[in-house]
Backbone as CSV, one residue per row, in Angstrom:
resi,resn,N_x,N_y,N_z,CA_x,CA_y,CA_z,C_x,C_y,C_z
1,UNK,-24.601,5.189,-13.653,-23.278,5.064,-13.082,-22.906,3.591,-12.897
2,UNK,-23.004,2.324,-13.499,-22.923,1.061,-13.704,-21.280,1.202,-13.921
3,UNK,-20.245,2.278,-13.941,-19.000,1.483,-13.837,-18.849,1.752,-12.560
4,UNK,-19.279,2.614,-11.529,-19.310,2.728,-9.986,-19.783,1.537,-9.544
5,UNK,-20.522,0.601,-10.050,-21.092,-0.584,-9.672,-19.580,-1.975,-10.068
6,UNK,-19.561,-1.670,-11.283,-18.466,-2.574,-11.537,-17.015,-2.272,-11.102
7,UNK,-17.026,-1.501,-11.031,-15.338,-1.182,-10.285,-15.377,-1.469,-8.578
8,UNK,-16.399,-1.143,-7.881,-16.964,-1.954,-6.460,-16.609,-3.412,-6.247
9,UNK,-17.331,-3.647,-7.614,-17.442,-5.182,-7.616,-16.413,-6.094,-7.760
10,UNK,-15.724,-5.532,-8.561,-14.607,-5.809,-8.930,-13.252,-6.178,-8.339
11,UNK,-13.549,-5.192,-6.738,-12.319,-4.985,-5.878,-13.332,-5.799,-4.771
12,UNK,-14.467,-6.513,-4.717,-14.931,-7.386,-3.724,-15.418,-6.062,-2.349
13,UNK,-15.794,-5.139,-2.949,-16.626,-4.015,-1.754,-17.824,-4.197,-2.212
14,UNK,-18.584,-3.606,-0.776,-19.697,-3.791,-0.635,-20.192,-1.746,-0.213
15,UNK,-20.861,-1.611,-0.878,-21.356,0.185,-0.862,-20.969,0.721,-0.126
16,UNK,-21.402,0.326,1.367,-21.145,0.354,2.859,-19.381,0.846,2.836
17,UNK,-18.662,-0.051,2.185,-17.374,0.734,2.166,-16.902,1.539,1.586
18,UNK,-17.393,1.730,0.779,-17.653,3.322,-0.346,-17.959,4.620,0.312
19,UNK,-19.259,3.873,1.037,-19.576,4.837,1.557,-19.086,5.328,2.926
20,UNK,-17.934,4.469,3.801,-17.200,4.565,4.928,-16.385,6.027,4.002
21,UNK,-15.669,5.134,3.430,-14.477,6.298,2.321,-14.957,7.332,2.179
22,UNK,-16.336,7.565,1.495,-16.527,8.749,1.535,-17.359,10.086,1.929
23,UNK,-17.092,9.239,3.353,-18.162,9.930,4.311,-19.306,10.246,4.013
24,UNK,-19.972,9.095,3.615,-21.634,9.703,3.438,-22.167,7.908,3.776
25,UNK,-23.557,8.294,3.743,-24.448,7.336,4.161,-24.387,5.681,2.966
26,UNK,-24.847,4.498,3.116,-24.762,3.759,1.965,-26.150,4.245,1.141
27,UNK,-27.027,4.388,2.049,-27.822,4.694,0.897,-27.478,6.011,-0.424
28,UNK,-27.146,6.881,0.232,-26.731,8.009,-0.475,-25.788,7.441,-1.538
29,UNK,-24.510,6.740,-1.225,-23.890,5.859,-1.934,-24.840,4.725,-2.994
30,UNK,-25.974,4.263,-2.708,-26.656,3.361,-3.439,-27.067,4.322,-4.278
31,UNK,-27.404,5.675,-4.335,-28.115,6.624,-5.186,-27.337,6.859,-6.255
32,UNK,-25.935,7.015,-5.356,-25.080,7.325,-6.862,-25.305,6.169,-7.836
33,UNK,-25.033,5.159,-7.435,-24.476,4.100,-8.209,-25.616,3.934,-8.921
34,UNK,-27.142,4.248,-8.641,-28.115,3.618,-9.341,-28.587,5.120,-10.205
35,UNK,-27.769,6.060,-9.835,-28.271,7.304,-10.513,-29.439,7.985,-10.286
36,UNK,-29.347,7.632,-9.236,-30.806,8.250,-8.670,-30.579,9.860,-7.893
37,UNK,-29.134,9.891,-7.514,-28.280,11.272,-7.108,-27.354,11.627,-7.823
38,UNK,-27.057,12.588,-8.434,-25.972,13.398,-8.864,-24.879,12.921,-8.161
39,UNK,-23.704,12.422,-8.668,-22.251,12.557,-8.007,-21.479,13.882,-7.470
40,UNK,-21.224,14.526,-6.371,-20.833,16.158,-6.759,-19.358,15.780,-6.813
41,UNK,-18.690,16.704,-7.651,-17.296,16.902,-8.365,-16.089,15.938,-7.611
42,UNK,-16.160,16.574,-6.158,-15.439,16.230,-4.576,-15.426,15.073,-4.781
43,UNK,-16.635,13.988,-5.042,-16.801,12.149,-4.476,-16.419,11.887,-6.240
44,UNK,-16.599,12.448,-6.919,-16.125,12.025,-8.579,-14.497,11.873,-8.216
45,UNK,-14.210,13.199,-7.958,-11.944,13.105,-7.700,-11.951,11.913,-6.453
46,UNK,-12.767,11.658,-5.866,-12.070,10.927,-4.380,-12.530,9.407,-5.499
47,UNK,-13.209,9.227,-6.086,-13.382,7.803,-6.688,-12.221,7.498,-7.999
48,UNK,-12.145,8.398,-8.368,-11.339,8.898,-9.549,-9.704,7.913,-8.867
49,UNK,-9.516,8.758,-8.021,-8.627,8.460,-7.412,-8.388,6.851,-6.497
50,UNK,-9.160,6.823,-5.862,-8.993,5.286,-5.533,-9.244,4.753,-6.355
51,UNK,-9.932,4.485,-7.594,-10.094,3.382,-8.553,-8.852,3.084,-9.639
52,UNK,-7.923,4.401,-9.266,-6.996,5.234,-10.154,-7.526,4.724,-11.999
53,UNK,-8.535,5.723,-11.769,-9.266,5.844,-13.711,-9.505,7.441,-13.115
54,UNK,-9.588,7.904,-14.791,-10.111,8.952,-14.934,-11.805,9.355,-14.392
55,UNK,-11.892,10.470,-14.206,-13.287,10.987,-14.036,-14.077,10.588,-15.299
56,UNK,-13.673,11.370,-16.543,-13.973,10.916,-18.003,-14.399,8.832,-17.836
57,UNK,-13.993,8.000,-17.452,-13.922,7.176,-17.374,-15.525,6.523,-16.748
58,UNK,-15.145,7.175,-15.238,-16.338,7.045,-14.029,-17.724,7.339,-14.618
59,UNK,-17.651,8.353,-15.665,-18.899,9.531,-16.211,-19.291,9.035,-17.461
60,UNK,-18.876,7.982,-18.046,-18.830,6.933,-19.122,-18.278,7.897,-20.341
61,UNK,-17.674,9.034,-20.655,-17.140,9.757,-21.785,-15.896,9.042,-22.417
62,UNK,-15.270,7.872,-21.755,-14.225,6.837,-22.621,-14.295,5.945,-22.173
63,UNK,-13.602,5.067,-22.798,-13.152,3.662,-22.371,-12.474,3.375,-21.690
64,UNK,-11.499,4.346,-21.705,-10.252,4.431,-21.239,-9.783,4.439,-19.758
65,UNK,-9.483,3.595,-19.171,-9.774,3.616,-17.546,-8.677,4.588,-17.069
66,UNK,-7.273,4.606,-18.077,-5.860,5.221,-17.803,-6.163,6.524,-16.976
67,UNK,-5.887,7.189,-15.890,-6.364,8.106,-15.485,-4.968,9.266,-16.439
68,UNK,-5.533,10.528,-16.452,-4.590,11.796,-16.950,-3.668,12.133,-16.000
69,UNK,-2.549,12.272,-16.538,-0.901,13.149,-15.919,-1.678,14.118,-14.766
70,UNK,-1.405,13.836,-13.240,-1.924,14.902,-12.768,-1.473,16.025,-12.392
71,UNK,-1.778,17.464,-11.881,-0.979,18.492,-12.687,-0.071,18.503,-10.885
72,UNK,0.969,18.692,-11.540,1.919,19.127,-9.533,1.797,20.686,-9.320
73,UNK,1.786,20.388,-7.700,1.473,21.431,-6.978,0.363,21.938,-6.725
């Protein structure tokens, strides 16, 4: 998960605030990022979303950071 590392980095956070956001511990947060834990679906859309990139993106399946049309309602 090295673009969870670079997109962090990028915006000048430190795990700890990742992991404020998304209610879990930093270490648990350090797991993702080093792949040492599964991401579950829930913290994939909540990163998805603040980084505004696609999941596809986060999960390395494109390049493409553009996130997809999201569906209303």
């Amino acid at each position: 998960m090295r673009r969870l590392r670079d997109l962090r980095e990028d915006r000048d956070l430190k795990q700890k605030d990742l992991a404020e956001i998304l209610h879990c511990s930093q270490t648990t947060y350090s797991r993702y990022e080093n792949g040492r834990l599964s991401v579950p679906i829930d913290v994939l859309k909540q990163l998805a979303l603040f980084y505004h990139v696609s999941i596809d993106y986060l999960t390395d399946f494109t390049d493409v950071k553009k996130p997809y049309a999201r569906k209303k309602g």
